[in-house]
Short mmCIF file of C-alpha atoms and ligand atoms in Angstrom, two decimals:
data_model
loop_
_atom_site.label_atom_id
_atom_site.label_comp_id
_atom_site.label_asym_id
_atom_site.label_seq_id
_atom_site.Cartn_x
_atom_site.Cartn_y
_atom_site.Cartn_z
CA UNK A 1 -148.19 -148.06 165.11
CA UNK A 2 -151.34 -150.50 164.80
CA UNK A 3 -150.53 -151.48 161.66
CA UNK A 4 -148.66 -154.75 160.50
CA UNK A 5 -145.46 -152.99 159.44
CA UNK A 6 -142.35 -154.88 160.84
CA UNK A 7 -140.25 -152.88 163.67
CA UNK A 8 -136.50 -151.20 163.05
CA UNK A 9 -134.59 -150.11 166.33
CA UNK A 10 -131.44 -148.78 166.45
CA UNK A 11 -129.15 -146.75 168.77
CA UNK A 12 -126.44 -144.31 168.30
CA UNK A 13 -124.42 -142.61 171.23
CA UNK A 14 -124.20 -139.26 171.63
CA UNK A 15 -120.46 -139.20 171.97
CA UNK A 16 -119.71 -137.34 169.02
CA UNK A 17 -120.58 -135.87 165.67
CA UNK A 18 -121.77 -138.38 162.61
CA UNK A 19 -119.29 -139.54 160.44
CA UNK A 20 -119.46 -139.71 156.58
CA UNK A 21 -119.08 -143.92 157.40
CA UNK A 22 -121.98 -143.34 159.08
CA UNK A 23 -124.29 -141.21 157.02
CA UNK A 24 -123.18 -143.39 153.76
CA UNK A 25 -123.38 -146.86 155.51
CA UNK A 26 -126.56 -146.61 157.83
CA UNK A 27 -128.67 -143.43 157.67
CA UNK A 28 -128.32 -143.00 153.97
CA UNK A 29 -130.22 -146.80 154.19
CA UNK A 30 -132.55 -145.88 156.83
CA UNK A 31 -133.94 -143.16 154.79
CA UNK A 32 -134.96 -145.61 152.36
CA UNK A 33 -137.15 -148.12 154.88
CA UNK A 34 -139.04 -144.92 156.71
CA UNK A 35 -142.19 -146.09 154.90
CA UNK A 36 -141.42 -149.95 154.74
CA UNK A 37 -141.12 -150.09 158.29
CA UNK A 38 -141.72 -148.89 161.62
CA UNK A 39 -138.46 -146.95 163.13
CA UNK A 40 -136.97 -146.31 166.46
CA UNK A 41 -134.39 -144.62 166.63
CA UNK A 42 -132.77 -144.01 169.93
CA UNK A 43 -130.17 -141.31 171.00
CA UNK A 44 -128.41 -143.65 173.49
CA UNK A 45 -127.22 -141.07 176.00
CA UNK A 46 -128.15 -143.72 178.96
CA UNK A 47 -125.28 -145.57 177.57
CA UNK A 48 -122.91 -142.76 177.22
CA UNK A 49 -122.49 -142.08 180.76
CA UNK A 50 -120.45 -145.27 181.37
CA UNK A 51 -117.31 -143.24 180.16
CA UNK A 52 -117.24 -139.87 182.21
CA UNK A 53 -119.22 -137.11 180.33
CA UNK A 54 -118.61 -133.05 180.67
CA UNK A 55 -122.14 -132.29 181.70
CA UNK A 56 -122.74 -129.08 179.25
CA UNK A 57 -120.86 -131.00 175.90
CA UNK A 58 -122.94 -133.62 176.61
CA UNK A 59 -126.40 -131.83 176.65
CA UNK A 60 -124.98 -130.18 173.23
CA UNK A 61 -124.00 -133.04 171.61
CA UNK A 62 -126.91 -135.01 171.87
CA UNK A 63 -129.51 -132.35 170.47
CA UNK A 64 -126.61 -132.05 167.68
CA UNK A 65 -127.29 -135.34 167.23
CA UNK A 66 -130.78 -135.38 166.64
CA UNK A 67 -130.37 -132.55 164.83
CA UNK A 68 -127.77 -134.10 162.13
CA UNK A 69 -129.78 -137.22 161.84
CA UNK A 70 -132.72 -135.25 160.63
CA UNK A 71 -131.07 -132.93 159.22
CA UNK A 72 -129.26 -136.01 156.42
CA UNK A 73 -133.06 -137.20 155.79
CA UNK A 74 -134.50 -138.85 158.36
CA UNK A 75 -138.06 -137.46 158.62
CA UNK A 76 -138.81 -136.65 162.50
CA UNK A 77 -142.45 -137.52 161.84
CA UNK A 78 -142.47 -140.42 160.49
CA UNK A 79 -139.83 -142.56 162.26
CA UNK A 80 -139.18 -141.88 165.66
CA UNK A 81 -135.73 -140.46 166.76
CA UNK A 82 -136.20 -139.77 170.68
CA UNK A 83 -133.79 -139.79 173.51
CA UNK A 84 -133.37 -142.70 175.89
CA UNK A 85 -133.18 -140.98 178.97
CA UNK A 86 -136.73 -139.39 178.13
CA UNK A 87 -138.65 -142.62 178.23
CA UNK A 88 -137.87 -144.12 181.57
CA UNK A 89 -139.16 -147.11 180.83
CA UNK A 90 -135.57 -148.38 179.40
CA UNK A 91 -134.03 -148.18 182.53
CA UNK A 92 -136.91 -149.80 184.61
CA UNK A 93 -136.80 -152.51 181.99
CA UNK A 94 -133.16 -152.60 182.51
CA UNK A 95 -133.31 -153.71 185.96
CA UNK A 96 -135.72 -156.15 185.36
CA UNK A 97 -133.47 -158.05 183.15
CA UNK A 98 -130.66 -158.04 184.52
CA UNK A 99 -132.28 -160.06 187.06
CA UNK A 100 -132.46 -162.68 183.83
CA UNK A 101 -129.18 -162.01 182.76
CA UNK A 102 -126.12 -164.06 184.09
CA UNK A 103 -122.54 -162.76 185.51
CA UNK A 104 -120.96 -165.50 183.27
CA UNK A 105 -122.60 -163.98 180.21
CA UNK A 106 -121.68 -160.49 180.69
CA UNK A 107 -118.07 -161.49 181.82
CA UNK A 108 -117.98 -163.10 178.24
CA UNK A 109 -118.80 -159.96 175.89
CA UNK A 110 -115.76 -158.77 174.10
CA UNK A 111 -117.28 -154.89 174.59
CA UNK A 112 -116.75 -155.38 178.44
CA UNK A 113 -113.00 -156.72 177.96
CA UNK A 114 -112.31 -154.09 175.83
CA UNK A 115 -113.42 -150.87 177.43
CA UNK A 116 -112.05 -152.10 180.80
CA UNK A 117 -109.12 -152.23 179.20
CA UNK A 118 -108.97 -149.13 177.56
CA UNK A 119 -110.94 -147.28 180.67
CA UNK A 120 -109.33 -148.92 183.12
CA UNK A 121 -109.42 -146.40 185.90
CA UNK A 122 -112.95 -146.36 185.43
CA UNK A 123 -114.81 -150.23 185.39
CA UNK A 124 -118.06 -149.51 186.53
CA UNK A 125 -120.99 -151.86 186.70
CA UNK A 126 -122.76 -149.57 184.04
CA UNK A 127 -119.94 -150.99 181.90
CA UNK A 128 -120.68 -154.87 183.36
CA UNK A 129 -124.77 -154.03 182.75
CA UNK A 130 -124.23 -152.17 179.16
CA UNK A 131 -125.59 -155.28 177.74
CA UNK A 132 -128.92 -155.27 179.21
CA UNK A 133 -129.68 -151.98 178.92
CA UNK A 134 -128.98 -152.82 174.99
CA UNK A 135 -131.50 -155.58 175.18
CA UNK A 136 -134.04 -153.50 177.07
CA UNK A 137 -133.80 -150.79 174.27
CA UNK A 138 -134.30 -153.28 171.96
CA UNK A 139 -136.96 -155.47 173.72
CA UNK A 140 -139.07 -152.74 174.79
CA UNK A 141 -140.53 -151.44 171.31
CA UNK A 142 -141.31 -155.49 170.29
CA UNK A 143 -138.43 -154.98 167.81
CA UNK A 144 -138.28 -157.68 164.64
CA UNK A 145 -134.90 -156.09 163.15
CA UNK A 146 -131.77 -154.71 164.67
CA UNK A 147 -129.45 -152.83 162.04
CA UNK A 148 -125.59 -152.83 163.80
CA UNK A 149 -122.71 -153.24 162.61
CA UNK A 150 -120.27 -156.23 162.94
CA UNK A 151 -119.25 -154.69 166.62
CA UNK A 152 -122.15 -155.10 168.12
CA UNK A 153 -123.36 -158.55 166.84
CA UNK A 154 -122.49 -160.03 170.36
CA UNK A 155 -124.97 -157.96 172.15
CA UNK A 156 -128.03 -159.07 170.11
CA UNK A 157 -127.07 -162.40 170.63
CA UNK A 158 -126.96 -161.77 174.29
CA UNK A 159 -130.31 -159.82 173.96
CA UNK A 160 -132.25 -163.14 172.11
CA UNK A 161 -130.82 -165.15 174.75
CA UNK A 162 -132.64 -163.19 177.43
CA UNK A 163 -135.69 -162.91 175.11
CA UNK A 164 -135.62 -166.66 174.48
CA UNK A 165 -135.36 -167.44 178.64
CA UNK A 166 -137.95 -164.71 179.57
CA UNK A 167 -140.27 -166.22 177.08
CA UNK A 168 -139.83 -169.59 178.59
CA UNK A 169 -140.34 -168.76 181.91
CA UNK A 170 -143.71 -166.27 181.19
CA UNK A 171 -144.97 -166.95 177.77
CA UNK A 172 -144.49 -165.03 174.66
CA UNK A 173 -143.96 -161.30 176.00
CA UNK A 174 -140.50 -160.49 173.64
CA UNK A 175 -140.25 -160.61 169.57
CA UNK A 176 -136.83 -162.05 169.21
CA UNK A 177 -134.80 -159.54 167.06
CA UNK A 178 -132.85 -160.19 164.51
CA UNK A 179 -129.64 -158.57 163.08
CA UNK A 180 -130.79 -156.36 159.78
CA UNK A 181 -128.07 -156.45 157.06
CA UNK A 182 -128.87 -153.75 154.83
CA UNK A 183 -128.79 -154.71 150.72
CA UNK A 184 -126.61 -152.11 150.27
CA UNK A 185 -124.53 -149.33 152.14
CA UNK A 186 -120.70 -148.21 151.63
CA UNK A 187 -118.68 -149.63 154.54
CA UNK A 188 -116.82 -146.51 154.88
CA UNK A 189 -112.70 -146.78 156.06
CA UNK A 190 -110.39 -144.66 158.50
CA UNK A 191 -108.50 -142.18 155.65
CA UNK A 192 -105.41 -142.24 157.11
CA UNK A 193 -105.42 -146.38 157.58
CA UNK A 194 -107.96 -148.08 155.41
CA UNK A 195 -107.89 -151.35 156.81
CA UNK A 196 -110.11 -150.54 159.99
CA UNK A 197 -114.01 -148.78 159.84
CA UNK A 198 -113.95 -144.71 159.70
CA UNK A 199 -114.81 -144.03 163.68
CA UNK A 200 -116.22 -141.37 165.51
CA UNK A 201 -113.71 -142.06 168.04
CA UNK A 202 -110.76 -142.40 166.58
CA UNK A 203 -108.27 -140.62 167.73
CA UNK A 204 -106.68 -139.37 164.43
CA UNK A 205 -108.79 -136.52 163.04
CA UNK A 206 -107.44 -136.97 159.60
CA UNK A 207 -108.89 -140.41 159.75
CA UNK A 208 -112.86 -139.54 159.82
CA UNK A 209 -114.71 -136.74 157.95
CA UNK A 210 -117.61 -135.41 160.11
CA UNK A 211 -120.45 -134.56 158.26
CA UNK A 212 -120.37 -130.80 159.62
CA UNK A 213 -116.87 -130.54 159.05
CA UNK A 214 -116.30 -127.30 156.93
CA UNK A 215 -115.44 -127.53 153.33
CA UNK A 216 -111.78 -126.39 153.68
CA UNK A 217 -111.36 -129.00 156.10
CA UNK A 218 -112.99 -132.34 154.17
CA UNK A 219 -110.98 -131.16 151.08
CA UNK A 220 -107.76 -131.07 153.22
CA UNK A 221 -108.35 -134.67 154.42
CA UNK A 222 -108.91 -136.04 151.57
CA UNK A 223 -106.14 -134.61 150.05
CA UNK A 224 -104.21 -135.98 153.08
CA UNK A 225 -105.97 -139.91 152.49
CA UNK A 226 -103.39 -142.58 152.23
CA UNK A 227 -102.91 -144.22 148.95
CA UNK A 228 -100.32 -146.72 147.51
CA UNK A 229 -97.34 -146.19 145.65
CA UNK A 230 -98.85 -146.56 142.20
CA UNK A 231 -100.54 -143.88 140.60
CA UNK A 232 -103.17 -145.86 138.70
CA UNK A 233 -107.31 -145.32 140.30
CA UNK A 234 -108.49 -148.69 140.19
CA UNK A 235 -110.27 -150.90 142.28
CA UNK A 236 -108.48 -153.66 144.13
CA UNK A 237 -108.26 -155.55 147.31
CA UNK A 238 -104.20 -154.71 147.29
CA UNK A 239 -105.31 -151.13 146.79
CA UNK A 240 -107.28 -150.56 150.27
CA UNK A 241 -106.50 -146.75 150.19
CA UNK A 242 -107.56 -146.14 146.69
CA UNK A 243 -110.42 -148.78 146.71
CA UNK A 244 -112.20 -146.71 149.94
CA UNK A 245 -111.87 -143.35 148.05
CA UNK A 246 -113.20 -145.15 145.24
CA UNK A 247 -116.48 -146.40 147.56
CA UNK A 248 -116.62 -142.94 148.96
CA UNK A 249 -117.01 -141.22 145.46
CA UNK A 250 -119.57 -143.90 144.05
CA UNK A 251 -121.54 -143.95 147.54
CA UNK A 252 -121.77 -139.88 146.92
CA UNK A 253 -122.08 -139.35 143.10
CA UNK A 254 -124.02 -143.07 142.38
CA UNK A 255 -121.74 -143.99 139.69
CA UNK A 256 -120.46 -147.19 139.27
CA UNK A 257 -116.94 -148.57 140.12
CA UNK A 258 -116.41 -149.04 136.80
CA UNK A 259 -117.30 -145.28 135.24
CA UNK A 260 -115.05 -143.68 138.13
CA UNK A 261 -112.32 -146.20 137.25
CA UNK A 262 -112.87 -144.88 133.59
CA UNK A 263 -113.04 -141.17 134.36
CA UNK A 264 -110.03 -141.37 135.61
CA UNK A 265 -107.79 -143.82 134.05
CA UNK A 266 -105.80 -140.45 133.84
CA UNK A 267 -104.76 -137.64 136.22
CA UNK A 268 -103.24 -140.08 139.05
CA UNK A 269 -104.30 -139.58 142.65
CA UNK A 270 -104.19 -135.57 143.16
CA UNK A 271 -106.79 -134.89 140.17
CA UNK A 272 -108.85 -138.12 141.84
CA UNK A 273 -108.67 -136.90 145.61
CA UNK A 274 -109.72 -134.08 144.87
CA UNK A 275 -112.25 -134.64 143.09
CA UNK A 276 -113.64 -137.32 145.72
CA UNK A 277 -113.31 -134.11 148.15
CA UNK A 278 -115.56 -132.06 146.10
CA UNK A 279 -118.25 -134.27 145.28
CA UNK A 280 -118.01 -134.71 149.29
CA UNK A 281 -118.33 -131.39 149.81
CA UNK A 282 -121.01 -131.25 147.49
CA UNK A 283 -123.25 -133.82 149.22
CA UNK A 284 -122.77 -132.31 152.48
CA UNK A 285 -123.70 -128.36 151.35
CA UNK A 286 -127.70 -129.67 151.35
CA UNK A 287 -127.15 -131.44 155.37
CA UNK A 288 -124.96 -128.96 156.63
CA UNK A 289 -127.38 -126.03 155.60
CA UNK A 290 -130.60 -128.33 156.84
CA UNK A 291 -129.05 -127.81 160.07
CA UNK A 292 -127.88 -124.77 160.74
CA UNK A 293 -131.53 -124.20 160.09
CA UNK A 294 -132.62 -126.35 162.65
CA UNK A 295 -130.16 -124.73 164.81
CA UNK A 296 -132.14 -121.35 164.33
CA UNK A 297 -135.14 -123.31 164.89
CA UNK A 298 -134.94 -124.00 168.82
CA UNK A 299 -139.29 -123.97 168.62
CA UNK A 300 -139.84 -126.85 166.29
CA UNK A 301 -136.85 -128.98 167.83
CA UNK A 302 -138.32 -129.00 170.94
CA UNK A 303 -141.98 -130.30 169.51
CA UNK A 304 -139.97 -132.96 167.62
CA UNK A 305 -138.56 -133.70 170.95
CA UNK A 306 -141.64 -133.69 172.67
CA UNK A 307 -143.78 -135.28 170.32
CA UNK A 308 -141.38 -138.24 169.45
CA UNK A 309 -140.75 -139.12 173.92
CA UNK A 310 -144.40 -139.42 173.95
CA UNK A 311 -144.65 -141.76 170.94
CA UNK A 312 -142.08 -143.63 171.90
CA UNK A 313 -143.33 -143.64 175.62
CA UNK A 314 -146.62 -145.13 174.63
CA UNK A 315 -145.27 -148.28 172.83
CA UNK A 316 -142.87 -149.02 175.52
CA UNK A 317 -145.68 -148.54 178.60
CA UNK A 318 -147.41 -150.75 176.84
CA UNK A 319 -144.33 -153.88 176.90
CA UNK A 320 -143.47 -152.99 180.35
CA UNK A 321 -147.17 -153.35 181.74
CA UNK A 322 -147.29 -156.56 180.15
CA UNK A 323 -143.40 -157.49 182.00
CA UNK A 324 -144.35 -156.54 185.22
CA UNK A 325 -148.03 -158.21 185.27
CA UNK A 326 -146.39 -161.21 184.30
CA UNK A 327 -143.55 -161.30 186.30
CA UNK A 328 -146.00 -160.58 189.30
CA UNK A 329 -145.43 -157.53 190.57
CA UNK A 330 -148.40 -156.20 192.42
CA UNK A 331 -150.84 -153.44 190.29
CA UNK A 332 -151.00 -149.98 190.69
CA UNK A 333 -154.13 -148.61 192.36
N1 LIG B 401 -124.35 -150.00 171.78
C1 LIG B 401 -124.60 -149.35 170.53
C2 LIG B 401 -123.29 -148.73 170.01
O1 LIG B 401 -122.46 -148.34 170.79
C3 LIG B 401 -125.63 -148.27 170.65
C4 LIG B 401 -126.95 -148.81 171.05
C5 LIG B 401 -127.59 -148.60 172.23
C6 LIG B 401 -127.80 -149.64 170.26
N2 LIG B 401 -128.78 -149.25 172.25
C7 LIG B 401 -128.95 -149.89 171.06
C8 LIG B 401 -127.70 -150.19 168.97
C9 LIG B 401 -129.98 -150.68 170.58
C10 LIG B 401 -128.74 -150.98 168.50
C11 LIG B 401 -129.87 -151.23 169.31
O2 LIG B 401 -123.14 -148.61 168.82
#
């Protein structure tokens, strides 16, 4: 880590299984800067627990998750995936700034409007706070680039702004981040309604492909992907249905819009959805084998595990020593 290699950090809840919008518009990227750059890459299950969790899903979804992401490329041993509860430092940090972080701020962030909305039975201050734990995360491993998507643009801004007025008050302790827009990545849409993102959470299944979803299964959605009433593949902004199957099978095969467009100029929309569901399919056979090995491979999980808290560990110690000498608390004997 003592070298002069920029810093990536990202998060990703543990709240599900990865979609294909996710593996073909951020970790298929991140596979590609593993040697540009130094990157964290945190399984945010702190963050999880502001929506009610079932205790044993929760466990199981979160190795799952480590498991998938290494499983589509992302080398355990050279960037670090770790889990945020493991490194306690993100909470401790967490504390600390939210005693820099305002009530009017927080009650501004379109994330907190929205989930008390939808969670309404349920507004806890973990919900208010989300925010700072974000900028904790973030803050902690002297982070220079934060890849997220549109969604979560709002809470780096909020996380520079508490940067920016820690820094004032104590000297230069924080890198401000900055938002990371990958050059390129396939912004992946819902099947069944192509004009919002392909979610994890969405509540329609035929919507989002999972990228352990069985072969039978990603064939059937795609067979079930909304269209338009022409039968002509081409790609168009008044085609939204056909365009995303269109990104989908270019993003997976690394043709070019034009070529697909080409290959099938005849056919209509059954030969092309079907083919889109098998070059899916065919992408996914190398992942979804990768991890049922893993699965098998309880021994060298846990190292990963273990070895990637304690790197992770070691770079945050090292911000919050500096935060709390600073800030004035009094040294440990
Ligand atoms: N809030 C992010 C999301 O829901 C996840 C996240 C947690 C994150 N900590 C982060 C993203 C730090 C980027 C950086 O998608």
């Amino acid at each position: 880590m003592l070298d002069d290699k920029k810093t990536i950090f990202s998060g990703i809840q543990p709240s599900g299984f990865v979609t294909l919008g996710n593996y073909l518009g951020a970790i298929n990227n991140w596979i590609k800067l593993q040697n540009d750059y130094n990157c964290f890459y945190c399984i945010a299950d702190l963050h999880t627990i502001t929506v009610r969790q079932e205790p044993a899903k929760f466990r199981k979804t979160a190795v799952e998750l480590l498991m998938q992401y290494i499983a589509a490329g992302l080398d355990p041993e050279i960037n670090i995936i770790y889990c945020q509860s493991h490194v306690h430092q993100h909470a401790e940090l967490s504390w600390i700034l939210s005693c820099f972080t305002y009530m009017g701020e927080l009650q501004r962030m379109t994330q907190f409007k929205e989930k008390s909305q939808k969670h309404s039975d349920n507004i806890n201050a973990g919900l208010f706070t989300y925010p700072v734990l974000m900028a904790s995360d973030i803050l902690l491993y002297q982070t220079e680039l934060v890849p997220v998507g549109e969604d979560q643009k709002q809470h780096l801004e909020i996380t520079r702004e508490i940067a920016s007025r820690f820094n004032k008050i104590y000297g230069d302790v924080f890198k401000i981040p900055e938002v990371y827009i990958p050059k390129a990545g396939a912004r992946v849409m819902a099947l069944q309604d192509p004009s919002k993102k392909m979610s994890k959470s969405d509540e329609n299944a035929n919507n989002t492909v999972a990228i352990m979803d069985k072969p039978e299964i990603i064939m059937s959605k795609f067979k079930k992907a909304v269209t338009d009433s022409e039968n002509e593949v081409r790609f168009s902004e008044t085609k939204p249905g056909v365009s995303n199957l269109i990104n989908i099978y270019c993003a997976v095969t690394g043709n070019t819009i034009e070529q697909t467009e080409k290959e099938f100029s005849s056919g209509g929309y059954g030969v092309f959805k079907k083919a889109v569901g098998e070059a899916v399919v065919a992408k996914l056979e190398p992942i979804q084998k990768k991890f049922y090995d893993l699965q098998n491979n309880k021994d060298y999980i846990d190292t990963i595990i273990k070895n990637n808290t304690e790197r992770a560990s070691y770079v945050a110690e090292k911000t919050i020593r500096k935060v709390k000498k600073k800030i004035g608390f009094l040294p440990k004997v």
